[in-house]
Each structure stands twice: as C-alpha cells, then as structure tokens.
C-alpha cells in the first residue's frame, strides 16, 4: 500500500476511531458499530475501506465477522516518516550551517 492510501483511509473520523478501537484488540462488527449512530452496514463499509487500504483484516466465523488491526501499515508509515525526518533534519542542518557561516 502507498502512504497516500494508508493516510486517506484514516482521513475519515469514523475510520480513525475504528482503528483506535482495534488497536486495543480484535472486535466484531457489532462491537465496532456500538459507539456510532450508524447502521451495521455503514460501519461495514468503513471497515471495507480499511481492509482495502491494508489496515484491517476481517474473518468470518459463522455469522460473526471479527476484525483485527494489521501492524504492517503502521510500520510502513513509521518508516516513511523516519525517512522524511532524516531528509529534513539534514537539509535544515545544512541551512543552519550556511546561515551561521554568513553571520561571521
């Protein structure tokens, strides 16, 4: 998955909330839907977006659909952020060096 896809899936407050809930452990669709004023179908669609983006894995056992958070997307985002931080830290350090040398 791309970083843009991962972030876009979290761009909706409901989906971000679902990810936060699933960070505490697996949950059924009914459990995920409980805090929201929306139908089970609507929550299922939000979960589908998270599944498509790679954030969530769904398993059906009988009539119960259980969802769990996958760690790989978080690892991918963390790596991307680390790369950006490294780049910008180096660039700003170089700029600081240039500005400091011009002051003297």
PDB file of C-alpha atoms in Angstrom:
ATOM      1  CA  UNK A   1       0.000   0.000   0.000  1.00  0.00           C
ATOM      2  CA  UNK A   2       1.080   3.532  -0.614  1.00  0.00           C
ATOM      3  CA  UNK A   3       1.402   6.101   2.140  1.00  0.00           C
ATOM      4  CA  UNK A   4      -1.313   8.148   0.419  1.00  0.00           C
ATOM      5  CA  UNK A   5      -3.721   5.187   0.514  1.00  0.00           C
ATOM      6  CA  UNK A   6      -2.949   4.476   4.159  1.00  0.00           C
ATOM      7  CA  UNK A   7      -3.455   8.107   5.168  1.00  0.00           C
ATOM      8  CA  UNK A   8      -6.578   8.571   3.047  1.00  0.00           C
ATOM      9  CA  UNK A   9      -8.234   5.641   4.806  1.00  0.00           C
ATOM     10  CA  UNK A  10      -7.617   7.342   8.157  1.00  0.00           C
ATOM     11  CA  UNK A  11      -8.870  10.691   6.861  1.00  0.00           C
ATOM     12  CA  UNK A  12     -12.412   9.914   7.949  1.00  0.00           C
ATOM     13  CA  UNK A  13     -13.041  10.356  11.708  1.00  0.00           C
ATOM     14  CA  UNK A  14     -15.131   7.178  11.885  1.00  0.00           C
ATOM     15  CA  UNK A  15     -12.399   5.084  10.291  1.00  0.00           C
ATOM     16  CA  UNK A  16      -9.747   6.665  12.506  1.00  0.00           C
ATOM     17  CA  UNK A  17     -11.919   5.786  15.504  1.00  0.00           C
ATOM     18  CA  UNK A  18     -12.309   2.212  14.305  1.00  0.00           C
ATOM     19  CA  UNK A  19      -8.529   1.884  14.015  1.00  0.00           C
ATOM     20  CA  UNK A  20      -8.117   3.309  17.524  1.00  0.00           C
ATOM     21  CA  UNK A  21     -10.632   0.779  18.848  1.00  0.00           C
ATOM     22  CA  UNK A  22      -8.969  -2.114  17.030  1.00  0.00           C
ATOM     23  CA  UNK A  23      -5.597  -1.081  18.467  1.00  0.00           C
ATOM     24  CA  UNK A  24      -6.966  -2.399  21.789  1.00  0.00           C
ATOM     25  CA  UNK A  25      -7.715  -5.801  20.243  1.00  0.00           C
ATOM     26  CA  UNK A  26      -9.963  -7.632  17.788  1.00  0.00           C
ATOM     27  CA  UNK A  27     -13.671  -6.808  17.711  1.00  0.00           C
ATOM     28  CA  UNK A  28     -16.797  -7.950  15.927  1.00  0.00           C
ATOM     29  CA  UNK A  29     -18.602  -5.621  13.544  1.00  0.00           C
ATOM     30  CA  UNK A  30     -21.368  -5.288  16.137  1.00  0.00           C
ATOM     31  CA  UNK A  31     -18.854  -4.232  18.788  1.00  0.00           C
ATOM     32  CA  UNK A  32     -17.298  -1.736  16.396  1.00  0.00           C
ATOM     33  CA  UNK A  33     -20.694  -0.294  15.474  1.00  0.00           C
ATOM     34  CA  UNK A  34     -21.911   0.110  19.081  1.00  0.00           C
ATOM     35  CA  UNK A  35     -20.474   3.596  19.765  1.00  0.00           C
ATOM     36  CA  UNK A  36     -21.656   5.044  16.443  1.00  0.00           C
ATOM     37  CA  UNK A  37     -25.081   6.311  15.444  1.00  0.00           C
ATOM     38  CA  UNK A  38     -24.997   4.413  12.158  1.00  0.00           C
ATOM     39  CA  UNK A  39     -26.130   1.106  10.790  1.00  0.00           C
ATOM     40  CA  UNK A  40     -24.085  -2.057  10.834  1.00  0.00           C
ATOM     41  CA  UNK A  41     -23.982  -1.788   7.037  1.00  0.00           C
ATOM     42  CA  UNK A  42     -22.433   1.688   7.215  1.00  0.00           C
ATOM     43  CA  UNK A  43     -19.799   0.532   9.704  1.00  0.00           C
ATOM     44  CA  UNK A  44     -19.113  -2.483   7.496  1.00  0.00           C
ATOM     45  CA  UNK A  45     -18.457  -0.146   4.550  1.00  0.00           C
ATOM     46  CA  UNK A  46     -15.993   1.856   6.653  1.00  0.00           C
ATOM     47  CA  UNK A  47     -14.286  -1.383   7.674  1.00  0.00           C
ATOM     48  CA  UNK A  48     -14.163  -2.339   3.983  1.00  0.00           C
ATOM     49  CA  UNK A  49     -12.210   0.826   3.204  1.00  0.00           C
ATOM     50  CA  UNK A  50      -9.772  -0.046   5.993  1.00  0.00           C
ATOM     51  CA  UNK A  51      -9.475  -3.610   4.655  1.00  0.00           C
ATOM     52  CA  UNK A  52      -8.810  -2.335   1.123  1.00  0.00           C
ATOM     53  CA  UNK A  53      -6.134   0.033   2.455  1.00  0.00           C
ATOM     54  CA  UNK A  54      -4.465  -2.797   4.367  1.00  0.00           C
ATOM     55  CA  UNK A  55      -5.201  -1.557   7.900  1.00  0.00           C
ATOM     56  CA  UNK A  56      -7.687  -4.257   8.904  1.00  0.00           C
ATOM     57  CA  UNK A  57      -8.176  -7.970   8.417  1.00  0.00           C
ATOM     58  CA  UNK A  58     -11.695  -9.472   8.557  1.00  0.00           C
ATOM     59  CA  UNK A  59     -12.543 -13.061   9.456  1.00  0.00           C
ATOM     60  CA  UNK A  60     -15.976 -14.587   9.302  1.00  0.00           C
ATOM     61  CA  UNK A  61     -16.811 -17.397  11.676  1.00  0.00           C
ATOM     62  CA  UNK A  62     -20.404 -18.466  11.302  1.00  0.00           C
ATOM     63  CA  UNK A  63     -22.453 -15.271  11.355  1.00  0.00           C
ATOM     64  CA  UNK A  64     -19.850 -13.227  13.251  1.00  0.00           C
ATOM     65  CA  UNK A  65     -17.336 -11.057  11.399  1.00  0.00           C
ATOM     66  CA  UNK A  66     -14.301 -10.292  13.541  1.00  0.00           C
ATOM     67  CA  UNK A  67     -11.863  -7.544  12.631  1.00  0.00           C
ATOM     68  CA  UNK A  68      -8.295  -7.066  13.744  1.00  0.00           C
ATOM     69  CA  UNK A  69      -5.713  -4.385  13.098  1.00  0.00           C
ATOM     70  CA  UNK A  70      -2.713  -5.299  10.974  1.00  0.00           C
ATOM     71  CA  UNK A  71       0.661  -3.882  12.161  1.00  0.00           C
ATOM     72  CA  UNK A  72       2.307  -3.622   8.738  1.00  0.00           C
ATOM     73  CA  UNK A  73       0.710  -0.317   7.670  1.00  0.00           C
ATOM     74  CA  UNK A  74       1.881   1.370  10.866  1.00  0.00           C
ATOM     75  CA  UNK A  75       5.395   0.069  10.253  1.00  0.00           C
ATOM     76  CA  UNK A  76       5.248   1.394   6.691  1.00  0.00           C
ATOM     77  CA  UNK A  77       4.104   4.839   7.849  1.00  0.00           C
ATOM     78  CA  UNK A  78       6.720   4.930  10.600  1.00  0.00           C
ATOM     79  CA  UNK A  79       9.449   4.154   8.061  1.00  0.00           C
ATOM     80  CA  UNK A  80       8.162   6.825   5.689  1.00  0.00           C
ATOM     81  CA  UNK A  81       8.079   9.415   8.486  1.00  0.00           C
ATOM     82  CA  UNK A  82      11.587   8.460   9.603  1.00  0.00           C
ATOM     83  CA  UNK A  83      12.870   8.930   6.052  1.00  0.00           C
ATOM     84  CA  UNK A  84      11.225  12.359   5.829  1.00  0.00           C
ATOM     85  CA  UNK A  85      12.579  13.366   9.244  1.00  0.00           C
ATOM     86  CA  UNK A  86      16.099  12.313   8.243  1.00  0.00           C
ATOM     87  CA  UNK A  87      15.880  14.289   5.000  1.00  0.00           C
ATOM     88  CA  UNK A  88      14.524  17.472   6.591  1.00  0.00           C
ATOM     89  CA  UNK A  89      16.870  17.334   9.580  1.00  0.00           C
ATOM     90  CA  UNK A  90      19.856  17.126   7.236  1.00  0.00           C
ATOM     91  CA  UNK A  91      18.508  19.905   4.991  1.00  0.00           C
ATOM     92  CA  UNK A  92      17.833  22.233   7.923  1.00  0.00           C
ATOM     93  CA  UNK A  93      21.237  21.464   9.445  1.00  0.00           C
ATOM     94  CA  UNK A  94      22.880  22.441   6.141  1.00  0.00           C
ATOM     95  CA  UNK A  95      20.835  25.644   6.016  1.00  0.00           C
ATOM     96  CA  UNK A  96      21.813  26.432   9.602  1.00  0.00           C
ATOM     97  CA  UNK A  97      25.463  25.920   8.660  1.00  0.00           C
ATOM     98  CA  UNK A  98      25.175  28.298   5.699  1.00  0.00           C
ATOM     99  CA  UNK A  99      23.375  30.956   7.734  1.00  0.00           C
ATOM    100  CA  UNK A 100      25.842  30.648  10.603  1.00  0.00           C
ATOM    101  CA  UNK A 101      28.843  30.982   8.263  1.00  0.00           C
ATOM    102  CA  UNK A 102      27.309  34.081   6.639  1.00  0.00           C
ATOM    103  CA  UNK A 103      26.908  35.744  10.049  1.00  0.00           C
ATOM    104  CA  UNK A 104      30.658  35.542  10.712  1.00  0.00           C
TER     105      UNK A 104
END
